[in-house]
XYZ file of C-alpha atoms in Angstrom:
710
model
C -18.508 7.558 19.340
C -16.062 4.652 19.275
C -13.142 7.170 19.289
C -14.520 8.905 22.449
C -15.025 5.515 24.198
C -11.423 4.697 23.288
C -10.219 7.921 24.856
C -11.718 6.818 28.198
C -9.521 3.710 27.994
C -6.340 5.543 27.097
C -3.833 5.541 29.952
C -1.817 8.700 30.490
C 1.205 6.563 31.133
C 2.185 6.279 27.484
C 5.155 4.005 27.886
C 5.204 1.679 24.882
C 7.256 -0.968 26.705
C 4.361 -1.627 29.121
C 2.980 -5.077 28.316
C -0.071 -4.896 30.599
C -1.846 -1.671 31.620
C -3.255 -2.207 35.128
C -5.473 -0.277 37.660
C -7.888 -0.678 36.139
C -7.128 -3.436 33.725
C -8.668 -2.346 30.394
C -6.569 -3.877 27.608
C -3.488 -5.804 26.940
C -0.759 -4.557 24.537
C 0.821 -7.277 22.592
C 4.014 -5.794 21.178
C 5.119 -8.989 19.553
C 2.172 -9.021 17.180
C 1.771 -5.198 17.248
C -1.751 -5.632 18.563
C -4.135 -4.534 21.344
C -6.705 -6.856 22.912
C -9.676 -5.793 25.097
C -10.074 -7.562 28.463
C -13.400 -8.207 30.153
C -13.100 -4.913 32.065
C -12.319 -3.111 28.842
C -15.360 -4.599 27.190
C -17.535 -3.534 30.167
C -16.329 0.026 29.979
C -16.703 0.400 26.211
C -20.153 -1.224 26.206
C -21.531 0.645 29.229
C -23.644 2.935 26.992
C -24.926 0.205 24.812
C -28.185 -1.693 25.353
C -26.477 -4.951 24.258
C -23.653 -5.994 26.645
C -22.213 -8.148 23.902
C -22.106 -5.194 21.406
C -18.338 -5.645 20.846
C -18.128 -9.457 21.474
C -17.657 -11.695 18.441
C -20.242 -14.554 18.343
C -19.226 -18.186 17.851
C -20.510 -18.371 14.309
C -19.733 -22.014 13.879
C -21.711 -23.044 16.929
C -24.700 -20.829 16.000
C -24.830 -22.238 12.508
C -24.654 -25.790 13.936
C -27.548 -25.119 16.238
C -29.489 -23.638 13.380
C -29.077 -26.786 11.327
C -30.710 -28.829 14.164
C -33.807 -26.668 14.376
C -36.994 -28.114 13.088
C -37.946 -25.213 10.650
C -38.487 -24.851 6.965
C -35.555 -24.412 4.538
C -36.621 -20.891 3.752
C -36.723 -19.860 7.458
C -33.424 -21.598 8.039
C -31.810 -19.697 5.139
C -33.284 -16.347 6.440
C -31.902 -16.975 9.937
C -28.538 -17.997 8.497
C -28.280 -14.812 6.449
C -29.150 -12.731 9.563
C -26.451 -14.499 11.625
C -23.775 -14.038 8.924
C -24.767 -10.343 8.558
C -24.464 -9.785 12.268
C -21.126 -11.484 12.318
C -19.791 -9.308 9.482
C -20.979 -6.143 11.187
C -19.402 -7.117 14.490
C -16.219 -8.109 12.828
C -15.870 -4.723 11.208
C -16.894 -2.984 14.495
C -14.221 -4.963 16.608
C -11.620 -4.208 13.917
C -12.432 -0.522 14.248
C -11.990 -0.611 18.033
C -8.704 -2.451 17.758
C -7.346 0.093 15.257
C -8.417 2.992 17.597
C -6.687 1.239 20.564
C -3.510 0.851 18.425
C -3.644 4.529 17.404
C -3.906 5.639 21.102
C -1.390 3.233 22.719
C 1.236 2.295 20.128
C 1.521 5.428 17.947
C 2.612 8.705 19.425
C 2.627 12.224 17.959
C 6.111 13.595 17.128
C 7.506 10.102 17.233
C 5.865 7.740 14.687
C 4.097 10.649 13.004
C 3.693 14.418 12.956
C 0.699 16.589 12.316
C 1.357 19.307 9.672
C -1.184 21.392 7.880
C -4.113 19.494 9.383
C -2.672 16.210 8.056
C -1.071 13.193 9.788
C 2.244 12.440 8.103
C 4.408 9.371 8.845
C 7.995 9.876 10.058
C 10.727 7.446 8.912
C 12.066 5.750 12.031
C 15.627 5.481 10.525
C 16.103 8.910 8.900
C 13.620 11.087 10.823
C 12.265 12.458 7.500
C 8.596 12.770 6.552
C 7.385 10.003 4.233
C 5.226 12.023 1.846
C 2.332 10.109 0.308
C 2.697 7.133 2.650
C -0.303 6.109 4.809
C -0.924 3.278 7.295
C -3.189 0.584 5.910
C -6.259 -1.215 7.139
C -7.887 1.767 8.734
C -5.045 2.635 11.081
C -4.291 5.918 9.474
C -7.922 6.962 9.770
C -7.884 6.016 13.442
C -4.760 8.248 14.091
C -6.544 11.097 12.198
C -9.586 10.735 14.390
C -7.377 10.691 17.502
C -5.614 13.978 16.433
C -8.883 15.693 15.428
C -7.870 16.309 11.857
C -9.746 15.621 8.649
C -10.200 11.922 8.170
C -9.148 11.084 4.622
C -10.648 8.233 2.604
C -9.145 4.762 3.028
C -6.500 3.704 0.468
C -6.342 0.406 -1.307
C -3.106 -1.318 -2.260
C -2.687 -1.605 -6.080
C 0.669 -3.276 -5.887
C 3.104 -4.413 -3.246
C 6.658 -5.703 -3.106
C 9.316 -5.892 -0.382
C 12.536 -3.868 -0.895
C 14.505 -7.078 -0.874
C 12.645 -8.593 -3.891
C 12.655 -5.154 -5.577
C 16.429 -4.984 -5.398
C 16.692 -8.627 -6.488
C 15.083 -7.662 -9.794
C 18.305 -5.927 -10.902
C 20.827 -7.959 -12.826
C 23.709 -6.211 -11.063
C 23.562 -5.079 -7.490
C 26.059 -3.160 -5.426
C 26.205 -0.303 -3.024
C 28.369 1.957 -0.891
C 27.752 3.133 2.678
C 29.848 4.046 5.685
C 27.935 1.650 8.068
C 27.479 -1.665 6.209
C 30.010 -3.598 8.191
C 27.569 -4.287 11.035
C 24.953 -5.735 8.551
C 27.367 -7.898 6.577
C 25.626 -11.096 7.567
C 22.223 -9.856 6.429
C 23.585 -8.611 3.067
C 25.054 -12.014 2.376
C 21.946 -14.029 3.489
C 19.511 -11.952 1.427
C 21.490 -10.717 -1.578
C 24.681 -12.948 -1.499
C 26.827 -9.806 -1.423
C 30.144 -9.434 0.391
C 31.032 -6.345 2.322
C 34.517 -4.923 1.666
C 35.892 -2.311 4.033
C 37.782 0.555 2.287
C 40.225 2.549 4.477
C 39.380 6.332 4.904
C 41.148 8.911 2.847
C 42.761 10.312 6.066
C 43.110 8.651 9.451
C 40.141 9.245 11.762
C 41.317 11.109 14.881
C 37.873 11.632 16.419
C 37.739 10.895 20.186
C 34.786 8.477 20.772
C 34.174 8.581 24.439
C 32.440 5.889 26.544
C 28.700 6.137 27.151
C 27.612 8.044 30.182
C 24.818 6.185 31.969
C 22.257 8.049 34.294
C 19.554 6.711 36.400
C 16.656 8.796 35.033
C 15.876 10.718 31.832
C 15.647 13.964 33.753
C 19.149 13.625 35.065
C 20.398 12.670 31.583
C 18.838 15.710 29.869
C 20.162 18.020 32.548
C 23.616 16.617 31.976
C 23.255 17.094 28.266
C 22.399 20.761 28.670
C 25.330 21.228 31.049
C 27.701 19.540 28.597
C 26.459 21.736 25.702
C 26.943 24.892 27.704
C 30.582 23.945 28.513
C 31.402 23.057 24.888
C 29.897 26.412 23.581
C 32.066 28.296 26.062
C 35.120 26.525 24.630
C 34.188 27.814 21.169
C 33.349 24.488 19.640
C 30.186 23.703 17.666
C 27.808 20.932 18.916
C 25.574 18.572 16.989
C 22.990 16.984 19.295
C 21.356 13.859 17.916
C 17.817 12.824 19.124
C 15.675 9.827 18.322
C 12.415 11.658 17.879
C 10.842 15.043 17.080
C 9.431 15.249 20.646
C 12.932 14.947 22.283
C 14.432 17.517 19.902
C 11.729 20.052 20.928
C 12.158 19.233 24.597
C 15.942 19.961 24.411
C 15.198 23.113 22.459
C 12.931 24.434 25.299
C 15.598 23.567 27.852
C 18.254 25.471 25.856
C 15.949 28.500 25.600
C 15.642 28.513 29.407
C 19.426 28.638 29.602
C 19.426 31.367 26.892
C 21.660 29.302 24.603
C 21.089 30.013 20.866
C 20.569 26.973 18.721
C 19.039 25.581 15.576
C 16.461 22.804 15.433
C 16.296 20.363 12.508
C 13.563 17.703 12.483
C 10.707 16.417 10.289
C 8.652 19.592 10.893
C 11.512 21.961 9.882
C 13.153 19.907 7.074
C 12.994 22.836 4.598
C 15.975 24.512 6.360
C 18.155 21.421 6.324
C 20.774 22.670 3.877
C 21.050 26.101 5.570
C 21.326 24.617 9.112
C 23.900 21.953 8.205
C 25.984 24.638 6.402
C 26.211 26.600 9.663
C 26.658 23.481 11.984
C 30.450 23.665 11.868
C 30.796 27.370 12.862
C 32.175 28.486 16.228
C 29.741 28.110 19.126
C 26.841 26.869 16.936
C 24.455 24.410 18.642
C 22.340 22.207 16.314
C 19.638 19.882 17.668
C 18.591 17.309 15.042
C 16.954 13.930 14.508
C 18.756 11.222 12.456
C 18.202 13.277 9.265
C 20.843 15.896 9.879
C 23.725 16.107 7.322
C 23.518 12.484 6.078
C 26.123 12.059 3.377
C 27.696 15.497 3.663
C 30.882 16.905 5.250
C 30.190 19.588 7.884
C 32.942 22.177 7.127
C 34.855 23.569 10.078
C 36.630 26.900 10.356
C 40.347 27.062 11.395
C 39.409 28.386 14.884
C 37.072 25.453 15.436
C 39.767 22.920 14.364
C 42.136 24.511 16.847
C 39.547 24.371 19.573
C 38.963 20.574 19.058
C 36.494 20.275 16.231
C 32.852 19.282 16.059
C 31.303 17.598 19.129
C 28.640 14.966 18.658
C 26.288 14.363 21.520
C 23.797 11.427 21.296
C 20.803 11.698 23.672
C 19.919 8.008 23.404
C 21.308 4.716 22.025
C 19.323 3.585 19.013
C 18.315 -0.022 18.470
C 20.647 -0.236 15.466
C 24.339 0.347 15.741
C 24.337 1.624 12.181
C 22.263 4.753 13.229
C 24.645 5.456 16.108
C 27.699 5.187 13.790
C 26.019 7.496 11.284
C 25.615 10.099 14.004
C 29.222 9.723 15.127
C 30.335 9.956 11.519
C 29.205 13.608 11.233
C 32.405 14.516 13.128
C 35.999 13.745 12.336
C 35.583 13.641 8.481
C 38.550 14.037 6.205
C 40.998 14.006 9.165
C 39.257 16.733 11.127
C 39.487 16.681 14.940
C 36.270 16.037 16.871
C 34.667 13.983 19.633
C 31.499 12.021 20.269
C 29.648 10.776 23.339
C 26.298 9.206 24.150
C 24.174 9.996 27.202
C 22.065 7.096 28.280
C 19.478 6.614 31.095
C 18.091 3.494 32.566
C 14.645 4.667 31.435
C 15.554 4.530 27.710
C 13.660 2.029 25.622
C 16.813 0.064 24.741
C 17.997 -0.063 28.385
C 14.636 -1.160 29.712
C 14.889 -4.321 27.538
C 17.907 -5.535 29.373
C 17.529 -5.554 33.165
C 17.703 -1.810 33.785
C 15.931 -2.316 37.161
C 18.702 -4.541 38.375
C 21.384 -1.931 37.402
C 19.292 0.807 39.133
C 19.320 -1.315 42.358
C 23.100 -1.672 42.123
C 23.481 2.118 41.689
C 21.299 2.614 44.806
C 23.381 0.152 46.806
C 26.586 1.818 45.765
C 25.239 5.163 46.996
C 24.916 7.009 43.661
C 23.452 10.468 44.181
C 21.177 12.359 41.744
C 23.153 13.510 38.773
C 25.987 11.058 39.104
C 26.763 8.681 36.277
C 28.498 5.468 35.308
C 31.069 5.770 32.597
C 33.168 2.735 31.690
C 34.126 0.869 28.537
C 32.464 -2.275 29.863
C 29.106 -0.503 30.020
C 29.556 0.730 26.436
C 30.359 -2.783 25.282
C 27.310 -4.135 27.119
C 25.102 -1.643 25.401
C 26.456 -2.604 22.010
C 25.861 -6.277 22.903
C 22.247 -5.395 23.640
C 22.062 -3.590 20.300
C 23.415 -6.628 18.562
C 20.635 -8.771 19.965
C 17.914 -6.304 18.916
C 19.463 -6.210 15.397
C 19.337 -10.022 15.244
C 15.746 -9.985 16.212
C 14.857 -7.358 13.652
C 16.704 -9.322 10.995
C 14.667 -12.304 11.846
C 11.506 -10.280 11.428
C 12.676 -8.981 8.005
C 13.646 -12.445 6.896
C 10.292 -13.847 7.856
C 8.603 -10.968 5.959
C 10.701 -11.861 2.918
C 9.709 -15.526 3.143
C 6.009 -14.441 2.899
C 6.749 -12.121 0.038
C 8.643 -14.906 -1.801
C 5.367 -16.811 -1.914
C 3.729 -13.820 -3.589
C 6.648 -13.015 -5.819
C 5.912 -15.936 -8.235
C 2.370 -14.907 -8.420
C 3.351 -11.262 -8.968
C 5.707 -12.157 -11.789
C 2.995 -14.121 -13.671
C 0.299 -11.445 -13.310
C 2.765 -8.662 -14.199
C 3.843 -10.553 -17.329
C 0.264 -10.890 -18.465
C -0.317 -7.218 -17.709
C 2.844 -6.259 -19.666
C 1.654 -8.234 -22.696
C -1.701 -6.451 -22.621
C -0.109 -2.987 -22.122
C 2.420 -3.383 -24.873
C 0.163 -5.346 -27.154
C 2.629 -8.253 -27.229
C 1.190 -11.704 -27.901
C -2.226 -10.435 -26.677
C -4.005 -12.794 -29.136
C -2.127 -15.787 -27.734
C -2.981 -14.822 -24.163
C -6.636 -14.569 -25.013
C -6.656 -17.960 -26.701
C -4.977 -19.476 -23.650
C -7.696 -17.854 -21.451
C -10.399 -19.402 -23.611
C -8.828 -22.868 -23.535
C -8.266 -22.718 -19.717
C -11.896 -21.618 -19.188
C -13.292 -24.359 -21.437
C -11.112 -26.978 -19.745
C -12.164 -25.842 -16.280
C -15.913 -25.882 -17.197
C -15.643 -29.445 -18.660
C -13.646 -30.792 -15.719
C -15.949 -29.275 -13.091
C -19.168 -30.758 -14.639
C -17.835 -33.945 -16.122
C -17.388 -35.857 -12.832
C -21.084 -35.218 -11.913
C -22.336 -35.592 -15.547
C -24.109 -32.257 -15.121
C -24.853 -31.467 -18.719
C -27.377 -28.689 -17.795
C -24.862 -26.986 -15.457
C -22.153 -27.156 -18.176
C -24.651 -25.723 -20.724
C -25.521 -22.862 -18.441
C -21.821 -22.096 -17.773
C -21.009 -22.136 -21.462
C -23.948 -19.762 -22.256
C -22.988 -17.351 -19.453
C -19.322 -17.169 -20.306
C -19.056 -17.812 -24.040
C -22.597 -16.842 -25.231
C -22.709 -19.928 -27.549
C -24.682 -23.072 -27.815
C -23.203 -26.362 -26.619
C -21.113 -27.951 -29.374
C -21.908 -31.452 -28.182
C -24.946 -33.383 -26.859
C -25.639 -34.912 -23.571
C -24.767 -38.385 -24.870
C -21.466 -37.175 -26.253
C -20.626 -35.860 -22.773
C -19.835 -39.451 -21.675
C -16.921 -39.519 -24.150
C -13.293 -38.637 -23.866
C -12.639 -35.506 -21.726
C -9.932 -34.016 -23.951
C -12.142 -34.480 -26.966
C -14.891 -32.514 -25.300
C -12.439 -29.724 -24.310
C -11.192 -29.485 -27.856
C -14.730 -29.364 -29.339
C -15.768 -26.581 -26.931
C -12.560 -24.609 -27.507
C -12.980 -24.812 -31.301
C -16.474 -23.555 -31.047
C -15.398 -20.606 -28.815
C -12.634 -19.657 -31.256
C -14.973 -19.798 -34.190
C -17.555 -17.606 -32.420
C -14.948 -15.180 -31.247
C -13.439 -14.725 -34.665
C -16.954 -14.162 -36.104
C -17.798 -11.498 -33.454
C -14.482 -9.743 -33.953
C -15.100 -9.598 -37.647
C -18.544 -8.146 -37.006
C -17.122 -5.526 -34.686
C -14.677 -4.367 -37.280
C -17.327 -4.363 -40.089
C -19.756 -2.308 -38.032
C -17.189 0.306 -37.210
C -15.353 0.638 -40.541
C -17.937 2.612 -42.599
C -17.992 5.507 -40.126
C -14.184 5.303 -39.574
C -13.830 5.471 -43.343
C -16.128 8.532 -43.583
C -14.414 10.383 -40.665
C -10.906 9.661 -42.008
C -11.686 10.691 -45.572
C -13.542 13.812 -44.575
C -11.764 15.021 -41.401
C -8.622 12.882 -41.201
C -6.426 16.006 -41.273
C -8.120 17.331 -38.084
C -8.134 14.238 -35.823
C -5.497 11.718 -34.891
C -7.517 9.455 -32.554
C -11.089 8.233 -32.511
C -13.136 6.881 -29.564
C -15.431 3.992 -30.119
C -18.026 2.838 -27.439
C -18.216 -0.938 -27.049
C -20.592 -2.637 -24.680
C -20.841 -6.205 -23.339
C -24.493 -5.557 -22.220
C -23.480 -4.521 -18.703
C -21.153 -1.592 -19.085
C -19.623 0.587 -21.790
C -15.896 0.737 -22.634
C -14.695 3.813 -24.412
C -12.019 2.451 -26.750
C -9.550 4.845 -28.046
C -7.569 3.892 -31.189
C -5.530 5.662 -33.875
C -7.826 6.909 -36.642
C -5.318 6.250 -39.466
C -4.477 2.790 -38.186
C -8.120 1.944 -37.877
C -8.755 3.018 -41.403
C -5.843 1.221 -42.959
C -6.605 -2.079 -41.020
C -10.295 -2.036 -42.051
C -11.369 -1.483 -38.453
C -9.529 -4.511 -37.104
C -7.241 -2.376 -34.891
C -10.408 -1.609 -32.823
C -10.528 -5.261 -31.841
C -6.993 -5.106 -30.450
C -7.639 -1.871 -28.644
C -10.750 -3.437 -27.065
C -8.899 -6.582 -26.010
C -6.139 -4.511 -24.477
C -8.543 -2.351 -22.460
C -10.556 -5.374 -21.184
C -7.460 -7.325 -20.135
C -5.900 -4.344 -18.280
C -9.124 -3.507 -16.520
C -9.914 -7.196 -15.517
C -6.299 -8.022 -14.477
C -5.916 -4.821 -12.414
C -9.280 -5.257 -10.626
C -8.615 -8.902 -9.846
C -5.030 -8.362 -8.597
C -6.224 -5.626 -6.204
C -8.792 -7.914 -4.685
C -6.217 -10.761 -4.521
C -3.779 -8.615 -2.541
C -6.564 -7.737 -0.058
C -7.360 -11.481 0.299
C -3.673 -12.301 0.858
C -3.340 -9.609 3.569
C -6.327 -11.161 5.418
C -5.008 -14.665 4.906
C -1.599 -13.745 6.330
C -3.220 -12.360 9.477
C -5.521 -15.342 9.879
C -2.832 -18.024 9.545
C -0.814 -16.643 12.486
C -3.161 -18.537 14.813
C -1.896 -21.826 13.416
C 1.220 -21.418 15.685
C -1.016 -22.304 18.674
C -1.658 -25.684 16.971
C 2.121 -26.311 16.646
C 1.863 -25.708 12.838
C 4.017 -23.498 10.658
C 1.857 -20.416 9.564
C 4.238 -19.993 6.549
C 3.398 -23.504 5.224
C -0.346 -22.929 5.595
C -0.026 -19.557 3.881
C 1.762 -21.181 0.924
C -0.978 -23.787 0.521
C -3.920 -21.410 0.923
C -2.477 -18.617 -1.164
C -1.989 -21.068 -4.037
C -5.615 -21.932 -3.904
C -6.604 -18.258 -3.869
C -4.292 -17.514 -6.849
C -5.712 -20.408 -8.796
C -9.301 -19.226 -8.172
C -8.260 -15.622 -9.064
C -6.779 -16.751 -12.394
C -9.891 -18.752 -13.244
C -12.116 -15.868 -12.383
C -10.039 -13.418 -14.411
C -10.081 -15.707 -17.445
C -13.867 -16.070 -17.346
C -14.467 -12.387 -16.880
C -12.169 -11.488 -19.804
C -13.588 -14.085 -22.129
C -17.205 -13.235 -21.264
C -16.694 -9.523 -21.964
C -14.798 -10.197 -25.256
C -17.350 -12.648 -26.473
C -20.173 -10.205 -25.901
C -18.474 -7.049 -27.123
C -20.400 -5.056 -29.702
C -20.913 -1.542 -30.959
C -24.495 -0.411 -30.035
C -26.321 0.921 -33.105
C -29.691 2.587 -33.332
C -31.774 2.665 -36.390
C -32.865 6.067 -37.861
C -36.513 5.235 -37.184
C -35.806 4.900 -33.492
C -34.000 8.203 -33.476
C -36.838 10.124 -35.116
C -39.252 8.837 -32.551
C -37.019 10.100 -29.705
C -36.647 13.659 -31.170
C -39.522 15.457 -29.391
C -38.474 14.340 -25.960
C -34.734 14.675 -26.126
C -32.121 16.620 -27.886
C -30.561 14.339 -30.437
C -26.848 13.635 -30.642
C -25.820 13.349 -34.336
C -22.377 11.984 -33.686
C -21.554 8.391 -34.625
C -18.167 8.458 -32.894
C -16.583 11.015 -30.526
C -13.170 11.978 -31.879
C -10.477 14.054 -30.218
C -7.662 16.414 -30.900
C -4.427 15.172 -29.299
C -3.199 18.723 -28.694
C -6.352 19.640 -26.701
C -7.767 16.557 -24.953
C -5.725 13.504 -25.457
C -4.890 13.179 -21.840
C -8.439 13.518 -20.681
C -9.848 11.155 -23.188
C -7.127 8.617 -22.553
C -8.056 8.552 -18.921
C -11.659 8.068 -19.911
C -10.671 5.118 -22.099
C -8.846 3.432 -19.250
C -11.602 4.155 -16.728
C -14.626 3.665 -18.898
C -15.230 0.293 -17.375
C -16.766 1.874 -14.314
C -20.189 1.891 -15.849
C -20.092 5.329 -17.504
C -21.945 5.378 -20.797
C -20.094 6.785 -23.796
C -21.793 8.366 -26.797
C -23.947 5.881 -28.687
C -22.863 5.485 -32.344
C -25.553 6.305 -34.870
C -25.938 5.797 -38.517
C -25.050 8.935 -40.483
C -27.668 10.329 -42.902
C -27.149 12.929 -45.648
C -24.720 15.675 -44.866
C -26.342 18.754 -43.277
C -25.312 22.258 -44.364
C -24.324 24.808 -41.701
C -27.107 27.193 -42.760
C -29.789 24.436 -43.232
C -32.641 24.145 -40.716
C -31.743 21.928 -37.807
C -33.325 18.424 -38.146
C -34.357 18.583 -34.513
C -37.256 20.794 -35.298
C -36.217 23.748 -33.186
C -36.513 26.233 -36.229
C -32.922 27.385 -35.745
C -30.125 27.000 -38.259
C -27.979 23.964 -37.809
C -24.881 26.020 -37.010
C -26.760 27.751 -34.148
C -28.269 24.607 -32.758
C -26.739 21.083 -32.935
C -23.950 22.274 -35.172
C -22.459 24.689 -32.592
C -20.046 22.110 -31.274
C -19.315 20.430 -34.565
C -15.577 20.793 -34.059
C -15.895 18.622 -30.906
C -17.884 15.855 -32.623
């Protein structure tokens, strides 16, 4: 329903440079912040079918809560009303966010430009290369909004597991270098970000390509007609043509125009990228016309025949100036390689996106005063230099955006390094014991510090019981003593309890591990042990031989590793989501003449500190409660009539058959799935003995059928 309402707001004039859509005035496009805001008229239109006229209006939650505090009602009624207000606010916040994302999808993202629809799926197109970015999806519900707009299957929303900017990713290398034909224009940015100099290396053979001045037309229609005429003339001269476009839509438009002129050609864009090698291989043959986005032939030499060289070589025609000079130079560089002859020219109109940014209306008025007729153009070196100057300004602005993004990512980078180091230790098993001891000490110190100032002994006792599952190691009177002494006492009690519980875990598991290893050790490499903290089961996989030789102690390390990985990953995902929301919310600080980046640094540090404290507590709480659930034989016999009994104590696995499946189960067992409960093993049952379940069948035909899997 929201999507259909949004369609009624969508203007057919889909020009992205329009800042305000009027007649009627429905919404305002804010290109600087890449956002769309509903106006009063837009709210009226989108709410006309709703009973509540404020259906899409965010309430002033602060004022409402303040009024509620002044009402003369009971505490229970006040809390109930407060919960209702907060729930309504959360619902409206999500609803408004959905409308904004739909408006973005309809006004700022165009089919065959920012994305393409292939096989009933919306796929993002790389703005620089024109290639499809497989597996990439817009975040925060925007991709789902575009899928709803295009009437394709709406896929589930994705969540960010990890994030890093390319700049910080490249900085991780000890040595960094690169080679490209168009780095000279970006020398300043390469030095500012990476402290890398740019050295220009002369070409192997002199470049004799003829780079002509830009040809400026008043309208796009005149420009495209001139492009088609130019292509027809070049084909008659026996030269090949490579036409560069900025989007899939323009490449298909030119293709239709060439078909009307009955000029044979090839099209290479994000929808037809499978034929890239074949099309580029033919692009240098006599009379061949190739229409392509920025992806065509990057990093390759288009080979020319002798007759083509004699005719003047490959001609490059650009249908629009790109915002970046690098992309234009890449297009020119397809011609004139290795000393080959060639030429290049760009066709520009005053309606192009780049030209609209820099007083194109004033130039159009000058052309009208000078009496320019339809189809006439301006071609002068001064015009070309002016366009390059405009490109330079846009590049500087884009660099500023990238640098600001990097400053925000630098704040996250220190947090990322700390979390990844903890995760690496858990994954590799390095110093995992030391990390757990540090977590226990930090948790104990935080508890004491939080409750010591208020002398809240009961609160501290409750926290200790919830997290560590132990009794308080000191009395209420002792709490008035030295803070460091209290922390040390609590930490020592936690370590003692943890060592005791770890020993119990190994002792409980070892008898069955010993039996399985001695009787079936030649058949199984790994064993899976279910461990629970009282809330969920963790299927812990460990090496059978290692568990036997260590007396069951290796199970403790496997359990610790699984818990740390699960808890750290879950907390980091939530932290990334919180940082995304924080980054959006701090932008409003600029209206108060405050630096959003500074506020982001302060607030993100607080969030990170809370995340670490929560992660430490969760890990410690699970480890302190970890145990192997065991049922007594008497309990099992009572359950036999109602339920088929599982006689396995541990579920083992063959690496050759199911190691991959069981490994995934071990990593994902924390989702609440219950593993097989370990049972005490009685006397060995023969294959031809009656099954103990009472079915009257032989054991091999009843519960012994899947013995090889147990």
